[in-house]
PDB file of C-alpha atoms in Angstrom:
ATOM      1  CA  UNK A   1      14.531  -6.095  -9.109  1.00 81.00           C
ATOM      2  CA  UNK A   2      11.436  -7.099  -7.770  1.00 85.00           C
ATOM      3  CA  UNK A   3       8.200  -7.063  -9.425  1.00 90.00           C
ATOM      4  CA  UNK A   4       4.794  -8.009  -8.722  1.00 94.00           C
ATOM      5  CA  UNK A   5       2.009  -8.959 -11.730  1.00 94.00           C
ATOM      6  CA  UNK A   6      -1.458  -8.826 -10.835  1.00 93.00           C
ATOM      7  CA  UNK A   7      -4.765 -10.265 -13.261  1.00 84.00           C
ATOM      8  CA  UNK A   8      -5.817  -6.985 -15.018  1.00 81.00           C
ATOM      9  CA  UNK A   9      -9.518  -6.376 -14.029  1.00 84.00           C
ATOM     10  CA  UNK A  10     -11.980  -5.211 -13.193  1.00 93.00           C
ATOM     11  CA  UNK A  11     -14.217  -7.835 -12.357  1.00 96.00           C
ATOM     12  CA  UNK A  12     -17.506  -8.016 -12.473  1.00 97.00           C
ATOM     13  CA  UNK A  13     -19.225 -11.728 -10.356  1.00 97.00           C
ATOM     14  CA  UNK A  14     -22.702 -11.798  -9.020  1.00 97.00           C
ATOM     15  CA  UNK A  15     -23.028 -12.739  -5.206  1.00 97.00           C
ATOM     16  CA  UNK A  16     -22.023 -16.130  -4.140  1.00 97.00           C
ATOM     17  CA  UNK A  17     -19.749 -16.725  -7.095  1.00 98.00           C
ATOM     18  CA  UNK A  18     -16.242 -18.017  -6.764  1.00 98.00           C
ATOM     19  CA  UNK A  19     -13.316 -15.470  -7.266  1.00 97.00           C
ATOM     20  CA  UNK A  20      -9.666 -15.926  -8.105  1.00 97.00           C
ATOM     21  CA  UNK A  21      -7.619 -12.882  -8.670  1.00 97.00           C
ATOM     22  CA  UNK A  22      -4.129 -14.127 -10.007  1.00 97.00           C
ATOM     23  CA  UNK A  23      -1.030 -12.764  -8.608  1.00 97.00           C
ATOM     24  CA  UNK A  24       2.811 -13.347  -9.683  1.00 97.00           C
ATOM     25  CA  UNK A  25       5.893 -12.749  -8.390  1.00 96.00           C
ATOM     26  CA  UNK A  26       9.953 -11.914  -9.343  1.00 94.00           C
ATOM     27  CA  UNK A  27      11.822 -11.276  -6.259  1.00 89.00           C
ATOM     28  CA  UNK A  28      15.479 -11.911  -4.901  1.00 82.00           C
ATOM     29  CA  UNK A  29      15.993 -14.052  -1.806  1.00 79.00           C
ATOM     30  CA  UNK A  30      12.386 -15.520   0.367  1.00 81.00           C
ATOM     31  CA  UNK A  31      10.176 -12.268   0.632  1.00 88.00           C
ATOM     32  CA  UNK A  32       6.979 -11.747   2.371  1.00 89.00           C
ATOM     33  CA  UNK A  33       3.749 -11.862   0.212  1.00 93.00           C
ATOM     34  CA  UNK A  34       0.646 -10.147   1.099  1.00 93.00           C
ATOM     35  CA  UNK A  35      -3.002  -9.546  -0.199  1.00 95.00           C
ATOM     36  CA  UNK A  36      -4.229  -5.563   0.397  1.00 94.00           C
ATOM     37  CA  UNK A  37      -7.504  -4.341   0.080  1.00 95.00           C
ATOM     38  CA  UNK A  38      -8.826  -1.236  -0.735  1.00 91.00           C
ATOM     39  CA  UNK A  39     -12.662  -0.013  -0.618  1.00 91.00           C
ATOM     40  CA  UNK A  40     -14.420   2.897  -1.676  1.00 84.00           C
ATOM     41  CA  UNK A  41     -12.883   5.791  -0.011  1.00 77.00           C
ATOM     42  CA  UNK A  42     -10.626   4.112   2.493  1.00 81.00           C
ATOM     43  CA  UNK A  43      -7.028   3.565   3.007  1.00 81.00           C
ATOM     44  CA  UNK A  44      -4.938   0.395   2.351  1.00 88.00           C
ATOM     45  CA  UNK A  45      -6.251  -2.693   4.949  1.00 89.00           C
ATOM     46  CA  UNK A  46      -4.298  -5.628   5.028  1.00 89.00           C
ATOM     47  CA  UNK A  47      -6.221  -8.600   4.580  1.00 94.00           C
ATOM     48  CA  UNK A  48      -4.006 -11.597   4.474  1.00 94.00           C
ATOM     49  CA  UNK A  49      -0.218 -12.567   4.313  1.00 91.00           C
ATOM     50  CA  UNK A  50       2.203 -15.585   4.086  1.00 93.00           C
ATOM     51  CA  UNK A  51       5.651 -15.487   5.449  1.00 89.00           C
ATOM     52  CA  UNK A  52       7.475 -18.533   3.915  1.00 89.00           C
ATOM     53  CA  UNK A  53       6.289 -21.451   0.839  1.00 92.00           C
ATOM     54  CA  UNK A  54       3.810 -23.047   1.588  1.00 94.00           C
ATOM     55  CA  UNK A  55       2.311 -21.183   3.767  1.00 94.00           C
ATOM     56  CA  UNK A  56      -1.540 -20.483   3.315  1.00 97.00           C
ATOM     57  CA  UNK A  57      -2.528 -16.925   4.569  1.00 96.00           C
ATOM     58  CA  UNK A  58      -6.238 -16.928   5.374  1.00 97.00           C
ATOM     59  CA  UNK A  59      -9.000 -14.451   6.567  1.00 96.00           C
ATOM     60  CA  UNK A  60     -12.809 -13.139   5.674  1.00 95.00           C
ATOM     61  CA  UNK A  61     -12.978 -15.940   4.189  1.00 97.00           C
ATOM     62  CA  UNK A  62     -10.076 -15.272   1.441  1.00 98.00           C
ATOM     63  CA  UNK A  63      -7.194 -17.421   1.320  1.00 98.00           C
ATOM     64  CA  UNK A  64      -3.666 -17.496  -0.796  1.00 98.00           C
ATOM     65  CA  UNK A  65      -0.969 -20.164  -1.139  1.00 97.00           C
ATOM     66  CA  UNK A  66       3.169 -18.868  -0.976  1.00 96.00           C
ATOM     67  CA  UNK A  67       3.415 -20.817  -4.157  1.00 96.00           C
ATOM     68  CA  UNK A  68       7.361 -20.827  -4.630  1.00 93.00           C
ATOM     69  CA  UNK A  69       7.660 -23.334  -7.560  1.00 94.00           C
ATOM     70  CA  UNK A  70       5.238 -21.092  -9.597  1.00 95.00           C
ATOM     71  CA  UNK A  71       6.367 -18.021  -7.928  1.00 95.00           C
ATOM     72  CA  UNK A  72       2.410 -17.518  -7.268  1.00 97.00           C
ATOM     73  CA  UNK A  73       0.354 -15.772  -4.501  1.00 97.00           C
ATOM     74  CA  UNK A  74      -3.338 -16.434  -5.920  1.00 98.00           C
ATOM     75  CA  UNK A  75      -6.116 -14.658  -4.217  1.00 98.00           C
ATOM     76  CA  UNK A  76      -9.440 -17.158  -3.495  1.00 98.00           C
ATOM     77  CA  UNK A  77     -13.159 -16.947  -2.202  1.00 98.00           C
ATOM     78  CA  UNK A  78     -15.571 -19.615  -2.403  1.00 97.00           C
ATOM     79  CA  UNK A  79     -18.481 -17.146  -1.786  1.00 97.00           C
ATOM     80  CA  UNK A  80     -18.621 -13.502  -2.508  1.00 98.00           C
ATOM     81  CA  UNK A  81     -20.620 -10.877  -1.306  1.00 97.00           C
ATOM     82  CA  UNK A  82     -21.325  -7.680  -2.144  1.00 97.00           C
ATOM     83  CA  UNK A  83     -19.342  -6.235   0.461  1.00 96.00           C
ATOM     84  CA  UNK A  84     -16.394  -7.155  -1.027  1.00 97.00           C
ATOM     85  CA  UNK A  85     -16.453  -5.022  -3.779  1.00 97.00           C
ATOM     86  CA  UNK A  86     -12.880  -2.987  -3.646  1.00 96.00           C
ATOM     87  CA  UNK A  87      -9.666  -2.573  -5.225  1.00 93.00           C
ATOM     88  CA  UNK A  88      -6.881  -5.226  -4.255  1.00 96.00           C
ATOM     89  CA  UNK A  89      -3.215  -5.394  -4.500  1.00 95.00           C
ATOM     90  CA  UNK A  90      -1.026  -8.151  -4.075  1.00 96.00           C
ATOM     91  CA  UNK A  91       2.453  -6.807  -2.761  1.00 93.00           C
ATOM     92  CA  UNK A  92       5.539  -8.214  -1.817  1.00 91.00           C
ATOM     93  CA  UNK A  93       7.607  -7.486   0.810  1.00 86.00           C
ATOM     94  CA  UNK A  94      11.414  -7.162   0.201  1.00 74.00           C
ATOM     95  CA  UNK A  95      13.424  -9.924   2.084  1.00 63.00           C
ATOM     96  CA  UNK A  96      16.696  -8.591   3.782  1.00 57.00           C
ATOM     97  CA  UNK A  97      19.586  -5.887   3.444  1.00 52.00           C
ATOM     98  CA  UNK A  98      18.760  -2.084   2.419  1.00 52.00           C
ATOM     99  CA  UNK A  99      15.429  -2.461   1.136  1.00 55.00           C
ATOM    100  CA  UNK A 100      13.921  -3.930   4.425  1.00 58.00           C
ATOM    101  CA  UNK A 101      10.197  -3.406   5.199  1.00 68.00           C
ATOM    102  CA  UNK A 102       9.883  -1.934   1.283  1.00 80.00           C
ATOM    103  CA  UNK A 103       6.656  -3.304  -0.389  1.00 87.00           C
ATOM    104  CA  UNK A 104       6.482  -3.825  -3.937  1.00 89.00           C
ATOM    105  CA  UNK A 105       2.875  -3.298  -5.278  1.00 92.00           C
ATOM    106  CA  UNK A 106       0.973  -5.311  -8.235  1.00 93.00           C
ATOM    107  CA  UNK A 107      -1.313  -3.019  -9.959  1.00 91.00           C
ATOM    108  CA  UNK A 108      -4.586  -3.734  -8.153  1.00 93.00           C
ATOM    109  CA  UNK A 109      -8.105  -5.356  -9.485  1.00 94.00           C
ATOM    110  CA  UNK A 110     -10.946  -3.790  -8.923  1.00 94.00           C
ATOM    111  CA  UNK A 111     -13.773  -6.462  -7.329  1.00 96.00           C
ATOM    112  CA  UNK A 112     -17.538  -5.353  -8.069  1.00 97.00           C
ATOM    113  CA  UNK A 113     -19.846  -7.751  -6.817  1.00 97.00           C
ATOM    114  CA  UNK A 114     -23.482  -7.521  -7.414  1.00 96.00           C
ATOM    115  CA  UNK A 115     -26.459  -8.633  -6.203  1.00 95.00           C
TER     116      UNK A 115
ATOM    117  CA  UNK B   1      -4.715  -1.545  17.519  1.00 63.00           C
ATOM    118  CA  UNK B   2      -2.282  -0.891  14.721  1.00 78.00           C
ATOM    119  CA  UNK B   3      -4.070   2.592  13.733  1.00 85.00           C
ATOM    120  CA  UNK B   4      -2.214   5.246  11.795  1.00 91.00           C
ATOM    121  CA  UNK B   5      -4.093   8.340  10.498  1.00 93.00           C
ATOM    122  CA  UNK B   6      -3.190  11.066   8.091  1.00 95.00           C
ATOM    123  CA  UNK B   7      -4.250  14.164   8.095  1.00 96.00           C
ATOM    124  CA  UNK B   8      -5.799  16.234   6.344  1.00 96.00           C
ATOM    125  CA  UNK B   9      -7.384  14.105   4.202  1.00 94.00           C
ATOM    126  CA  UNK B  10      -8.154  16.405   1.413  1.00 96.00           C
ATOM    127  CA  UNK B  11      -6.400  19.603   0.495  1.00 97.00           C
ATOM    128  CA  UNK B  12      -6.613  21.782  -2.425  1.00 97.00           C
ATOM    129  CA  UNK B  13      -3.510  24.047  -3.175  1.00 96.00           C
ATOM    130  CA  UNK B  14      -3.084  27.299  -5.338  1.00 96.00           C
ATOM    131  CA  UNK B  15       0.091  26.254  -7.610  1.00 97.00           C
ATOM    132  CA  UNK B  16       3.500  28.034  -6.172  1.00 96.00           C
ATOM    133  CA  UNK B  17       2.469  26.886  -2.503  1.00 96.00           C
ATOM    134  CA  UNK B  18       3.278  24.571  -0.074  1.00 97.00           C
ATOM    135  CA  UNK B  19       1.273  21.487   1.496  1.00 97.00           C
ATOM    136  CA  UNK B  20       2.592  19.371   5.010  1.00 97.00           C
ATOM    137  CA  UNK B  21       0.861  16.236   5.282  1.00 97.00           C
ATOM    138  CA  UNK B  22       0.919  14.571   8.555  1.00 97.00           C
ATOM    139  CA  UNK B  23       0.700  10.934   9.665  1.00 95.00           C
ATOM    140  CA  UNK B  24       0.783   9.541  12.706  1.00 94.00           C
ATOM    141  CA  UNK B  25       0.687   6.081  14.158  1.00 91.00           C
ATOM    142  CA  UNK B  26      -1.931   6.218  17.120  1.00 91.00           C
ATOM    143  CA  UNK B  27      -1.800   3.112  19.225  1.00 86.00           C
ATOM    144  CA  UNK B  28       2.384   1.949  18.647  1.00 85.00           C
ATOM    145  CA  UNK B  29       5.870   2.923  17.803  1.00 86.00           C
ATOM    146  CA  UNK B  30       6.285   3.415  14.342  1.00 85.00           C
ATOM    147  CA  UNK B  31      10.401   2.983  14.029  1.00 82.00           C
ATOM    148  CA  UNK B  32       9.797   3.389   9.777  1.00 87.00           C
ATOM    149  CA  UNK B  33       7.511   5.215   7.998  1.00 91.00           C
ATOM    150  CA  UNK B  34       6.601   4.793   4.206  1.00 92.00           C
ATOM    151  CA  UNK B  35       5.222   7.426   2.062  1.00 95.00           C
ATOM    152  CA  UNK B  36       3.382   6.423  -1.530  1.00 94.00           C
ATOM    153  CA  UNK B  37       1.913   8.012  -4.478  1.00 95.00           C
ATOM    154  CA  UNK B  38      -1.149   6.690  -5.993  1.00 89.00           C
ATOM    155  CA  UNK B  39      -2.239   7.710  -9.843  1.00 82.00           C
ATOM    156  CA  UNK B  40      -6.443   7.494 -10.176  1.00 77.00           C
ATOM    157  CA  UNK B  41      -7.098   3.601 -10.852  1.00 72.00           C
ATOM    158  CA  UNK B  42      -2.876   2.986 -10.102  1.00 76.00           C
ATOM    159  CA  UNK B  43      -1.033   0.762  -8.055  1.00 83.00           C
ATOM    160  CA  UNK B  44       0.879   2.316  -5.019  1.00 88.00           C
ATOM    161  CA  UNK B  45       4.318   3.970  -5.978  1.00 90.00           C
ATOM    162  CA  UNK B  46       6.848   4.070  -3.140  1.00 91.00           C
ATOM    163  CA  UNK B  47       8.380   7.845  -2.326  1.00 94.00           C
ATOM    164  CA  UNK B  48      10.713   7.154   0.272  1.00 93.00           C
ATOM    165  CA  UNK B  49      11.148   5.481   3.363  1.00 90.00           C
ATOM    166  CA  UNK B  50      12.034   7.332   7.163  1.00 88.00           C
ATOM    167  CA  UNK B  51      13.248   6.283   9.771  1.00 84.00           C
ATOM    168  CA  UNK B  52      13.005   8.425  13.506  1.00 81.00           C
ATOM    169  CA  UNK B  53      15.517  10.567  13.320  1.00 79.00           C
ATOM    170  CA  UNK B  54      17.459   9.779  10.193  1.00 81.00           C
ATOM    171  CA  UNK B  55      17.584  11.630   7.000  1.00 86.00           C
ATOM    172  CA  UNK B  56      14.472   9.799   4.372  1.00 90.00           C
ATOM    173  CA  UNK B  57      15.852   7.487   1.561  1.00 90.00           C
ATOM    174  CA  UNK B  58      14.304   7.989  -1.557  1.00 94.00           C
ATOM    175  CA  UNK B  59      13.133   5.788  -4.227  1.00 92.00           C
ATOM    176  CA  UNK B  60      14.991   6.796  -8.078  1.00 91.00           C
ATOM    177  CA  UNK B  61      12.893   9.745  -9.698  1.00 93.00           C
ATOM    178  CA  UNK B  62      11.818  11.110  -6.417  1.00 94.00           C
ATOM    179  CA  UNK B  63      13.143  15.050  -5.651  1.00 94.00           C
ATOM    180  CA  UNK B  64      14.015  15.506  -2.245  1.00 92.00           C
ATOM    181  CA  UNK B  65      13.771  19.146  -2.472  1.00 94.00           C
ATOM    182  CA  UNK B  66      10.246  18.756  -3.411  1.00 96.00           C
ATOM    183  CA  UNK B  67       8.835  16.574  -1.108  1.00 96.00           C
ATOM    184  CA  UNK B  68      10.579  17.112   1.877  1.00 95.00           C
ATOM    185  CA  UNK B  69      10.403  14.410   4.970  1.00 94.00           C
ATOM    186  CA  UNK B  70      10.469  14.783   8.155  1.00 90.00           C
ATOM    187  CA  UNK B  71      10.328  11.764  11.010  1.00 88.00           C
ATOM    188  CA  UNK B  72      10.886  13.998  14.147  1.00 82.00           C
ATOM    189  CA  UNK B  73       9.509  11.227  16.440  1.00 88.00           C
ATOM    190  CA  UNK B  74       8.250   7.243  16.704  1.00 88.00           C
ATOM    191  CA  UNK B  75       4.552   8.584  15.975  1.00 92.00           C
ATOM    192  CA  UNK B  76       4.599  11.347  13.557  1.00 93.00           C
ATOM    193  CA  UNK B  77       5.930  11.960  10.141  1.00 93.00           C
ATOM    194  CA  UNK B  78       5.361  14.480   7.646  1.00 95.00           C
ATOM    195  CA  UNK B  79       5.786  15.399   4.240  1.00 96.00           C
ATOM    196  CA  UNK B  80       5.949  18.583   2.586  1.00 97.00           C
ATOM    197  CA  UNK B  81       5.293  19.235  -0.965  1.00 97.00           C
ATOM    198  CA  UNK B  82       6.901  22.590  -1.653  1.00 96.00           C
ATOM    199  CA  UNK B  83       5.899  24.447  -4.497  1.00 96.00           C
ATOM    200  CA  UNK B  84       2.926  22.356  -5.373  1.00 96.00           C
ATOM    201  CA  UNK B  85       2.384  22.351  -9.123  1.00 96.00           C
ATOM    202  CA  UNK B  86      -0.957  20.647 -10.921  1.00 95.00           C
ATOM    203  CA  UNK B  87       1.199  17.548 -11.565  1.00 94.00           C
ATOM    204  CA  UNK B  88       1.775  16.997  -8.496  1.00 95.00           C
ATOM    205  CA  UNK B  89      -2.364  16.361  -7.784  1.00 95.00           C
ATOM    206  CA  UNK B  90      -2.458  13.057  -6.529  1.00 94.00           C
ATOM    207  CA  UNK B  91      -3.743  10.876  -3.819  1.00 93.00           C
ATOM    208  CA  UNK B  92      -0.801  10.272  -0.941  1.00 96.00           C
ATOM    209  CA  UNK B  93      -0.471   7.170   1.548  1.00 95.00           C
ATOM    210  CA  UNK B  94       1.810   6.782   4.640  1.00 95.00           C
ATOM    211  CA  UNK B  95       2.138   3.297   5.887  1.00 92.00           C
ATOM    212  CA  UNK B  96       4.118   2.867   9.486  1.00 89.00           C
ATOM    213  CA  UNK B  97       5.681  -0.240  10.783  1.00 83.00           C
ATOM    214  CA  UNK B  98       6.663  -1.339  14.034  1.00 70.00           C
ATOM    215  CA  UNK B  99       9.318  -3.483  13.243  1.00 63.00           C
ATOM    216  CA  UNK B 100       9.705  -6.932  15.835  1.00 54.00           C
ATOM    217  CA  UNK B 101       8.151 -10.063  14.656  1.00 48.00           C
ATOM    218  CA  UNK B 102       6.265  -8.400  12.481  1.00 50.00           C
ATOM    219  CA  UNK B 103       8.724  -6.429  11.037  1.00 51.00           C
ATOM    220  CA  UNK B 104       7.700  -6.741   7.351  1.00 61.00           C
ATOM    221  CA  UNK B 105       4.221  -6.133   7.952  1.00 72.00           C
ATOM    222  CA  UNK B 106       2.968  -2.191   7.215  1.00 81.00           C
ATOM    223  CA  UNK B 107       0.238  -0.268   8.496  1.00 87.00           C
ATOM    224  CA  UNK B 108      -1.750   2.274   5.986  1.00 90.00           C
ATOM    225  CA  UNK B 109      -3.551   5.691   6.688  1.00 92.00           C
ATOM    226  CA  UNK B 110      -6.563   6.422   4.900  1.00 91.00           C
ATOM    227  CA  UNK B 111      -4.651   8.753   2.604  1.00 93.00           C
ATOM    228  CA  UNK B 112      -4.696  12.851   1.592  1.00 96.00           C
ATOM    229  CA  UNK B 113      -5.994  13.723  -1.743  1.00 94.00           C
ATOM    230  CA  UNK B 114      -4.075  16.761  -2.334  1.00 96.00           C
ATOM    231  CA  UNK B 115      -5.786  18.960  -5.538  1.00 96.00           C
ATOM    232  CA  UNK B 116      -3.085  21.434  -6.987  1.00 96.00           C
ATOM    233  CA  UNK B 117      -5.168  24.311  -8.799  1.00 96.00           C
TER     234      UNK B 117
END
């Protein structure tokens, strides 16, 4: 079935750093991978998604590769800030037949970001 | 656009009763509706899926008597937990999509935190 890993967290970057939050994949057939995030006391947003390999899904300034050789979905920022402390999940999205539309989630890493 | 709200978004239960959460897609036509389970510091846990005006599927482990799913129209679905127990405290996500080119993308509430004393 399908699975999603996720880099165990939480971490912990002062403003301005670089983050990376890690994200592999198992599925059947070509799902859809996405990037949710969470903050403090809200509900799932999505923030970014890619549709095919290859594709780069980009925004906020976040960006993530559909990497299907390493069956890979990395999460980037060149430049934190503090407002992006939150909890996020990579997910992917089940490709065809029954399970249509069904999103498997990783286990999400919490992002604090200080000052 | 793409707005779907739950409601309430907190509710605290006496064990033995029953809780109806609602969600409802604001601004489109939600033709499936997703209902998750979320454990304190957890990933999301899929429930079951409905679809307007179909029986829900749900996921392996789930009781349908318990939590009871209705999807009476293309903006409103709502699930009941009947007899609520203190295991079944826990914070509870619909997500809605609108199928078309965007079929695969899903649209969260903010979640009910639902307290079983």
């Amino acid at each position: 079935g399908n699975s999603v890993t996720q880099m165990e967290g939480p971490v912990t970057l002062s403003e301005e750093a670089f983050l990376t939050i890690n994200c592999t994949y198992t599925a059947t057939g070509y799902p859809s991978l996405f990037w949710y995030v969470q903050y403090p006391g809200e509900g799932l947003q999505l923030l970014l998604k890619a549709t095919k390999a290859d594709d780069k899904g980009s925004n906020k300034g976040f960006e993530a590769t559909y990497r299907k050789e390493t069956t890979s979905f990395h999460l980037e920022k060149g430049s934190v800030q503090v407002s992006d402390s939150a909890v996020y999940f990579c997910a992917l999205g089940s490709a065809g037949g029954t399970s249509y539309g069904k999103l498997t989630f990783g286990q999400g890493t919490i992002l604090t970001v200080h000052p | 656009g793409a707005v779907v709200s739950q409601h309430p978004s907190r509710v605290i239960c006496k064990s033995g009763t029953s809780v109806k959460i609602e969600c409802r897609s604001l601004d489109f036509q939600a033709t499936t509706m997703f209902w998750y389970r979320q454990f304190p510091k957890q990933s999301l846990m899929l429930m079951a899926t409905s679809n307007e005006g179909s029986k829900a599927t749900y996921e392996q482990g789930v009781e349908k008597d318990k939590f009871l799913i209705n999807h009476a129209s293309l903006t409103l679905s709502t699930l009941t937990v009947t007899s609520a127990h203190p295991e079944d405290s826990s914070f509870y996500i619909c997500s809605a999509g609108s199928g078309g080119p965007a079929a695969d993308t899903q649209y969260f509430g903010p979640g009910t935190r639902l307290t079983v004393l």
